[in-house]
Amino acid sequence: MTVLLAGLCTIDVVQRVEELPAPGEKVQSLSVDVAAGGPATNAAVTVAALGESATLLTVLGSHPLAALARTDLAACGVDLVDLAPDHPEPPSLSAVAVRDRDGERTVVSRNAGHLQVEVSSLDAPDATAVLVDGHHPELALAAARWGRAHEVPVVLDAGSWKPVLDELLPLVDIAACSAHFRAPGPGLLERGVGTVIVTAGPDPVRWWTSKDSGTVPVPPVRARDTLGAGDVWHGALAYGVGRFALPELIRFANDVAARRVRQAGPRSWVREMGVR
């Protein structure tokens, strides 16, 4: 059994600081970590940390920086499929500062919207779920169409509106949105999405279907690092599809994300899970 995850892979340079710097200010960091990042990538790491097989479809290319992501993902147990292994440009890079006292962070990054990805075919016969983040539009559509054709649930990580979503949303079974997500025109249920979920940090998670709705509280925790917490939540949600029904599925994802924010650093929480 595996979860198929399609989307962005970045190189995250994460510096932990006592206070986030003001404009023009220089500060010394308390620690530095380098890890693979991005919504689908962090979700894949989560699936693997939970003990399930995770296959990540993305673009890294041949630049030396890409080796950092490959090494990290291999150590996390993620199966990587690079759809453009000869692409010469550097992979997307994120510069992250995390405030030590409360885990708040700032991120400067460039996504992969300028890259065109050709997807000839997909094959994941044991897939239990497909997660897409929309950052590589053609890849997202190919993965979602494959899921729909094979009756595999499709989960969308909807952090922000992207033009591809007009075409992608009718293929989505579960749209998990941030509180800042806004869709122009009709709502997501009207666009054909089966279940809509909205997260809001420490506030209760809201969900809707055409027949029911509700909220699920988030466990109170002392946050030490919020970087990638939403991605971890989405990975836990994709892992739980088919294992749990609503609202227990959301409760499970909330619990896993809470375990992540209690740990400082991009990979310490993986070791805390006790699987890898």
mmCIF file of C-alpha atoms in Angstrom:
data_model
loop_
_atom_site.group_PDB
_atom_site.id
_atom_site.type_symbol
_atom_site.label_atom_id
_atom_site.label_comp_id
_atom_site.label_asym_id
_atom_site.label_seq_id
_atom_site.Cartn_x
_atom_site.Cartn_y
_atom_site.Cartn_z
ATOM 1 C CA MET A 1 0.000 0.000 0.000
ATOM 2 C CA THR A 2 1.264 3.479 -0.820
ATOM 3 C CA VAL A 3 0.261 7.120 -0.918
ATOM 4 C CA LEU A 4 1.061 8.950 -4.156
ATOM 5 C CA LEU A 5 2.071 12.589 -3.618
ATOM 6 C CA ALA A 6 2.593 15.019 -6.483
ATOM 7 C CA GLY A 7 4.000 18.516 -6.186
ATOM 8 C CA LEU A 8 6.744 20.832 -5.064
ATOM 9 C CA CYS A 9 10.139 19.903 -3.643
ATOM 10 C CA THR A 10 12.351 22.696 -2.316
ATOM 11 C CA ILE A 11 15.616 22.988 -0.430
ATOM 12 C CA ASP A 12 14.864 24.570 2.950
ATOM 13 C CA VAL A 13 17.649 26.384 4.792
ATOM 14 C CA VAL A 14 16.240 26.774 8.311
ATOM 15 C CA GLN A 15 17.875 29.029 10.904
ATOM 16 C CA ARG A 16 16.583 29.145 14.461
ATOM 17 C CA VAL A 17 16.864 32.601 16.047
ATOM 18 C CA GLU A 18 16.039 34.258 19.351
ATOM 19 C CA GLU A 19 14.074 36.987 17.548
ATOM 20 C CA LEU A 20 13.085 37.428 13.911
ATOM 21 C CA PRO A 21 15.237 40.186 12.383
ATOM 22 C CA ALA A 22 13.813 43.591 11.555
ATOM 23 C CA PRO A 23 14.488 45.095 8.096
ATOM 24 C CA GLY A 24 18.180 45.870 7.757
ATOM 25 C CA GLU A 25 19.076 43.966 10.932
ATOM 26 C CA LYS A 26 21.555 41.075 11.181
ATOM 27 C CA VAL A 27 21.190 38.369 13.820
ATOM 28 C CA GLN A 28 23.125 35.254 14.784
ATOM 29 C CA SER A 29 21.267 31.971 14.531
ATOM 30 C CA LEU A 30 21.063 29.373 17.282
ATOM 31 C CA SER A 31 21.123 26.452 14.827
ATOM 32 C CA VAL A 32 20.991 25.679 11.097
ATOM 33 C CA ASP A 33 19.254 22.806 9.308
ATOM 34 C CA VAL A 34 19.037 21.933 5.620
ATOM 35 C CA ALA A 35 16.218 19.670 4.482
ATOM 36 C CA ALA A 36 13.889 18.959 1.600
ATOM 37 C CA GLY A 37 10.684 20.972 1.844
ATOM 38 C CA GLY A 38 7.527 21.940 0.027
ATOM 39 C CA PRO A 39 3.890 20.924 0.623
ATOM 40 C CA ALA A 40 3.831 17.565 -1.158
ATOM 41 C CA THR A 41 7.370 16.747 0.011
ATOM 42 C CA ASN A 42 6.686 17.354 3.699
ATOM 43 C CA ALA A 43 3.448 15.413 3.345
ATOM 44 C CA ALA A 44 5.407 12.501 1.847
ATOM 45 C CA VAL A 45 7.866 12.566 4.756
ATOM 46 C CA THR A 46 4.875 12.421 7.106
ATOM 47 C CA VAL A 47 3.339 9.417 5.364
ATOM 48 C CA ALA A 48 6.668 7.580 5.575
ATOM 49 C CA ALA A 49 7.100 8.559 9.242
ATOM 50 C CA LEU A 50 3.691 7.021 9.954
ATOM 51 C CA GLY A 51 4.905 3.728 8.492
ATOM 52 C CA GLU A 52 3.253 3.802 5.076
ATOM 53 C CA SER A 53 4.973 3.745 1.687
ATOM 54 C CA ALA A 54 5.203 7.253 0.188
ATOM 55 C CA THR A 55 5.945 7.949 -3.474
ATOM 56 C CA LEU A 56 6.763 11.585 -4.305
ATOM 57 C CA LEU A 57 6.402 12.812 -7.889
ATOM 58 C CA THR A 58 8.255 16.104 -8.358
ATOM 59 C CA VAL A 59 11.018 17.937 -10.213
ATOM 60 C CA LEU A 60 14.528 18.250 -8.779
ATOM 61 C CA GLY A 61 16.906 18.123 -11.740
ATOM 62 C CA SER A 62 20.683 17.718 -11.994
ATOM 63 C CA HIS A 63 21.913 20.783 -10.085
ATOM 64 C CA PRO A 64 24.220 19.896 -7.138
ATOM 65 C CA LEU A 65 21.700 21.326 -4.647
ATOM 66 C CA ALA A 66 19.219 18.656 -5.705
ATOM 67 C CA ALA A 67 21.458 16.022 -4.117
ATOM 68 C CA LEU A 68 20.680 17.516 -0.696
ATOM 69 C CA ALA A 69 16.979 16.825 -1.172
ATOM 70 C CA ARG A 70 17.573 13.344 -2.546
ATOM 71 C CA THR A 71 19.744 12.397 0.422
ATOM 72 C CA ASP A 72 17.247 13.756 2.938
ATOM 73 C CA LEU A 73 14.260 12.041 1.311
ATOM 74 C CA ALA A 74 16.102 8.730 1.129
ATOM 75 C CA ALA A 75 16.901 8.992 4.846
ATOM 76 C CA CYS A 76 13.201 9.654 5.525
ATOM 77 C CA GLY A 77 12.137 6.588 3.541
ATOM 78 C CA VAL A 78 10.405 8.477 0.716
ATOM 79 C CA ASP A 79 10.444 6.960 -2.784
ATOM 80 C CA LEU A 80 11.369 9.814 -5.150
ATOM 81 C CA VAL A 81 10.337 10.006 -8.798
ATOM 82 C CA ASP A 82 12.080 12.954 -10.496
ATOM 83 C CA LEU A 83 10.166 13.824 -13.653
ATOM 84 C CA ALA A 84 12.974 16.027 -15.013
ATOM 85 C CA PRO A 85 16.252 14.522 -13.752
ATOM 86 C CA ASP A 86 18.329 16.383 -16.367
ATOM 87 C CA HIS A 87 16.873 19.816 -15.623
ATOM 88 C CA PRO A 88 19.966 22.023 -15.050
ATOM 89 C CA GLU A 89 18.528 24.876 -12.970
ATOM 90 C CA PRO A 90 18.755 24.915 -9.168
ATOM 91 C CA PRO A 91 15.733 23.515 -7.353
ATOM 92 C CA SER A 92 13.425 25.928 -5.566
ATOM 93 C CA LEU A 93 15.060 27.311 -2.429
ATOM 94 C CA SER A 94 13.413 28.549 0.774
ATOM 95 C CA ALA A 95 15.170 30.723 3.358
ATOM 96 C CA VAL A 96 13.468 30.193 6.717
ATOM 97 C CA ALA A 97 13.885 31.847 10.112
ATOM 98 C CA VAL A 98 12.171 30.247 13.121
ATOM 99 C CA ARG A 99 11.761 32.157 16.399
ATOM 100 C CA ASP A 100 12.936 29.992 19.269
ATOM 101 C CA ARG A 101 10.479 31.022 21.964
ATOM 102 C CA ASP A 102 7.247 30.211 20.119
ATOM 103 C CA GLY A 103 8.099 28.500 16.816
ATOM 104 C CA GLU A 104 6.816 31.385 14.686
ATOM 105 C CA ARG A 105 8.563 31.593 11.327
ATOM 106 C CA THR A 106 9.196 33.715 8.262
ATOM 107 C CA VAL A 107 9.779 32.159 4.839
ATOM 108 C CA VAL A 108 11.218 33.627 1.642
ATOM 109 C CA SER A 109 10.894 31.248 -1.284
ATOM 110 C CA ARG A 110 10.340 30.837 -4.978
ATOM 111 C CA ASN A 111 7.937 28.189 -6.178
ATOM 112 C CA ALA A 112 8.202 26.143 -9.365
ATOM 113 C CA GLY A 113 5.463 27.852 -11.365
ATOM 114 C CA HIS A 114 7.898 28.702 -14.177
ATOM 115 C CA LEU A 115 8.691 25.021 -14.860
ATOM 116 C CA GLN A 116 6.768 23.018 -17.434
ATOM 117 C CA VAL A 117 6.512 19.340 -16.520
ATOM 118 C CA GLU A 118 5.565 16.660 -19.017
ATOM 119 C CA VAL A 119 3.893 13.579 -17.521
ATOM 120 C CA SER A 120 3.672 10.683 -19.952
ATOM 121 C CA SER A 121 2.155 8.079 -17.625
ATOM 122 C CA LEU A 122 1.553 7.225 -13.991
ATOM 123 C CA ASP A 123 1.375 3.824 -12.358
ATOM 124 C CA ALA A 124 0.735 3.207 -8.653
ATOM 125 C CA PRO A 125 -1.354 0.039 -8.440
ATOM 126 C CA ASP A 126 -1.305 -0.109 -4.615
ATOM 127 C CA ALA A 127 -2.185 3.548 -4.008
ATOM 128 C CA THR A 128 -4.692 4.257 -1.245
ATOM 129 C CA ALA A 129 -4.747 8.023 -1.820
ATOM 130 C CA VAL A 130 -3.350 10.733 -4.084
ATOM 131 C CA LEU A 131 -2.263 14.121 -2.713
ATOM 132 C CA VAL A 132 -1.591 17.096 -4.983
ATOM 133 C CA ASP A 133 -0.462 20.607 -4.064
ATOM 134 C CA GLY A 134 -0.969 22.257 -7.458
ATOM 135 C CA HIS A 135 2.551 23.696 -7.726
ATOM 136 C CA HIS A 136 3.304 21.771 -10.930
ATOM 137 C CA PRO A 137 -0.033 22.193 -12.749
ATOM 138 C CA GLU A 138 0.355 19.475 -15.381
ATOM 139 C CA LEU A 139 1.624 17.040 -12.772
ATOM 140 C CA ALA A 140 -1.271 17.846 -10.442
ATOM 141 C CA LEU A 141 -3.806 17.272 -13.213
ATOM 142 C CA ALA A 142 -2.172 14.017 -14.330
ATOM 143 C CA ALA A 143 -2.084 12.648 -10.777
ATOM 144 C CA ALA A 144 -5.670 13.704 -10.034
ATOM 145 C CA ARG A 145 -6.946 12.223 -13.303
ATOM 146 C CA TRP A 146 -5.141 9.002 -12.520
ATOM 147 C CA GLY A 147 -6.754 8.903 -9.090
ATOM 148 C CA ARG A 148 -10.213 9.557 -10.479
ATOM 149 C CA ALA A 149 -9.787 6.928 -13.216
ATOM 150 C CA HIS A 150 -8.656 4.321 -10.683
ATOM 151 C CA GLU A 151 -11.189 5.273 -7.975
ATOM 152 C CA VAL A 152 -8.407 6.375 -5.611
ATOM 153 C CA PRO A 153 -9.356 9.346 -3.376
ATOM 154 C CA VAL A 154 -7.702 12.624 -4.378
ATOM 155 C CA VAL A 155 -6.679 15.079 -1.641
ATOM 156 C CA LEU A 156 -5.838 18.685 -2.486
ATOM 157 C CA ASP A 157 -3.532 20.782 -0.325
ATOM 158 C CA ALA A 158 -5.142 24.165 -1.071
ATOM 159 C CA GLY A 159 -2.873 26.721 0.511
ATOM 160 C CA SER A 160 -3.662 29.478 -1.986
ATOM 161 C CA TRP A 161 -5.627 29.903 -5.181
ATOM 162 C CA LYS A 162 -3.831 28.798 -8.358
ATOM 163 C CA PRO A 163 -5.208 29.030 -11.925
ATOM 164 C CA VAL A 164 -4.988 25.237 -12.368
ATOM 165 C CA LEU A 165 -7.631 24.769 -9.676
ATOM 166 C CA ASP A 166 -10.429 25.666 -12.096
ATOM 167 C CA GLU A 167 -9.638 22.417 -13.897
ATOM 168 C CA LEU A 168 -8.378 20.480 -10.911
ATOM 169 C CA LEU A 169 -11.181 20.936 -8.366
ATOM 170 C CA PRO A 170 -13.781 18.721 -10.152
ATOM 171 C CA LEU A 171 -11.272 15.846 -9.785
ATOM 172 C CA VAL A 172 -10.788 16.369 -6.025
ATOM 173 C CA ASP A 173 -12.488 14.310 -3.314
ATOM 174 C CA ILE A 174 -11.119 16.228 -0.301
ATOM 175 C CA ALA A 175 -9.983 19.843 -0.478
ATOM 176 C CA ALA A 176 -8.029 20.766 2.654
ATOM 177 C CA CYS A 177 -7.680 24.546 2.683
ATOM 178 C CA SER A 178 -5.849 27.111 4.763
ATOM 179 C CA ALA A 179 -7.860 29.826 6.471
ATOM 180 C CA HIS A 180 -6.517 32.310 3.882
ATOM 181 C CA PHE A 181 -7.663 30.296 0.866
ATOM 182 C CA ARG A 182 -10.247 32.067 -1.313
ATOM 183 C CA ALA A 183 -11.836 30.605 -4.447
ATOM 184 C CA PRO A 184 -13.251 33.033 -7.003
ATOM 185 C CA GLY A 185 -16.770 32.297 -8.169
ATOM 186 C CA PRO A 186 -18.653 29.199 -6.954
ATOM 187 C CA GLY A 187 -17.740 27.465 -3.704
ATOM 188 C CA LEU A 188 -15.738 24.258 -3.654
ATOM 189 C CA LEU A 189 -18.733 21.984 -3.031
ATOM 190 C CA GLU A 190 -20.440 23.574 -6.039
ATOM 191 C CA ARG A 191 -17.326 22.852 -8.082
ATOM 192 C CA GLY A 192 -17.650 19.128 -7.404
ATOM 193 C CA VAL A 193 -15.438 18.643 -4.342
ATOM 194 C CA GLY A 194 -16.844 15.983 -2.001
ATOM 195 C CA THR A 195 -15.434 17.270 1.304
ATOM 196 C CA VAL A 196 -14.075 20.706 2.187
ATOM 197 C CA ILE A 197 -11.852 21.167 5.241
ATOM 198 C CA VAL A 198 -10.446 24.464 6.526
ATOM 199 C CA THR A 199 -7.583 24.626 9.023
ATOM 200 C CA ALA A 200 -6.774 27.728 11.061
ATOM 201 C CA GLY A 201 -3.615 27.107 13.078
ATOM 202 C CA PRO A 202 -4.533 26.474 16.731
ATOM 203 C CA ASP A 203 -8.233 27.164 16.136
ATOM 204 C CA PRO A 204 -10.766 24.359 15.485
ATOM 205 C CA VAL A 205 -10.771 22.748 12.042
ATOM 206 C CA ARG A 206 -14.024 23.206 10.117
ATOM 207 C CA TRP A 207 -15.410 20.736 7.581
ATOM 208 C CA TRP A 208 -18.346 20.468 5.188
ATOM 209 C CA THR A 209 -19.932 17.936 2.867
ATOM 210 C CA SER A 210 -23.148 18.300 0.905
ATOM 211 C CA LYS A 211 -24.988 16.610 3.780
ATOM 212 C CA ASP A 212 -23.157 17.478 6.981
ATOM 213 C CA SER A 213 -20.657 19.818 8.642
ATOM 214 C CA GLY A 214 -18.782 20.209 11.903
ATOM 215 C CA THR A 215 -15.668 21.332 13.741
ATOM 216 C CA VAL A 216 -12.816 19.415 15.348
ATOM 217 C CA PRO A 217 -10.687 21.024 18.092
ATOM 218 C CA VAL A 218 -6.902 21.193 17.835
ATOM 219 C CA PRO A 219 -4.929 19.763 20.787
ATOM 220 C CA PRO A 220 -3.397 22.544 22.917
ATOM 221 C CA VAL A 221 0.398 22.336 22.711
ATOM 222 C CA ARG A 222 3.421 24.512 23.372
ATOM 223 C CA ALA A 223 4.622 25.229 19.854
ATOM 224 C CA ARG A 224 8.377 25.055 19.329
ATOM 225 C CA ASP A 225 8.411 25.023 15.518
ATOM 226 C CA THR A 226 5.489 25.693 13.165
ATOM 227 C CA LEU A 227 7.461 25.266 9.926
ATOM 228 C CA GLY A 228 5.713 22.742 7.699
ATOM 229 C CA ALA A 229 3.037 21.954 10.286
ATOM 230 C CA GLY A 230 0.292 22.368 7.706
ATOM 231 C CA ASP A 231 2.124 20.076 5.290
ATOM 232 C CA VAL A 232 2.461 17.460 8.026
ATOM 233 C CA TRP A 233 -1.258 17.804 8.687
ATOM 234 C CA HIS A 234 -2.022 17.166 5.001
ATOM 235 C CA GLY A 235 0.286 14.152 4.939
ATOM 236 C CA ALA A 236 -1.457 12.674 7.975
ATOM 237 C CA LEU A 237 -4.811 13.329 6.314
ATOM 238 C CA ALA A 238 -3.725 11.499 3.140
ATOM 239 C CA TYR A 239 -2.390 8.623 5.252
ATOM 240 C CA GLY A 240 -5.685 8.402 7.131
ATOM 241 C CA VAL A 241 -7.943 8.324 4.060
ATOM 242 C CA GLY A 242 -9.629 4.931 4.047
ATOM 243 C CA ARG A 243 -8.560 4.277 7.636
ATOM 244 C CA PHE A 244 -10.764 6.861 9.335
ATOM 245 C CA ALA A 245 -14.090 8.510 8.546
ATOM 246 C CA LEU A 246 -14.931 12.133 9.292
ATOM 247 C CA PRO A 247 -14.508 13.655 11.802
ATOM 248 C CA GLU A 248 -12.018 11.087 13.166
ATOM 249 C CA LEU A 249 -9.852 11.585 10.064
ATOM 250 C CA ILE A 250 -9.404 15.252 10.966
ATOM 251 C CA ARG A 251 -8.775 14.439 14.613
ATOM 252 C CA PHE A 252 -5.983 12.069 13.582
ATOM 253 C CA ALA A 253 -4.356 14.731 11.367
ATOM 254 C CA ASN A 254 -4.647 17.278 14.185
ATOM 255 C CA ASP A 255 -2.870 14.951 16.589
ATOM 256 C CA VAL A 256 0.013 14.257 14.186
ATOM 257 C CA ALA A 257 0.486 17.973 13.428
ATOM 258 C CA ALA A 258 0.499 18.694 17.176
ATOM 259 C CA ARG A 259 3.342 16.217 17.606
ATOM 260 C CA ARG A 260 5.258 18.026 14.875
ATOM 261 C CA VAL A 261 4.998 21.542 16.369
ATOM 262 C CA ARG A 262 6.226 20.306 19.754
ATOM 263 C CA GLN A 263 9.616 19.479 18.186
ATOM 264 C CA ALA A 264 12.241 21.993 17.011
ATOM 265 C CA GLY A 265 13.838 21.404 13.618
ATOM 266 C CA PRO A 266 12.590 20.053 10.300
ATOM 267 C CA ARG A 267 13.274 16.363 11.048
ATOM 268 C CA SER A 268 13.373 15.912 14.844
ATOM 269 C CA TRP A 269 9.645 15.217 14.883
ATOM 270 C CA VAL A 270 10.178 12.314 12.455
ATOM 271 C CA ARG A 271 12.485 10.644 14.959
ATOM 272 C CA GLU A 272 9.925 11.362 17.684
ATOM 273 C CA MET A 273 7.301 9.375 15.751
ATOM 274 C CA GLY A 274 9.373 6.258 16.431
ATOM 275 C CA VAL A 275 8.821 4.691 12.998
ATOM 276 C CA ARG A 276 12.021 5.848 11.246
#
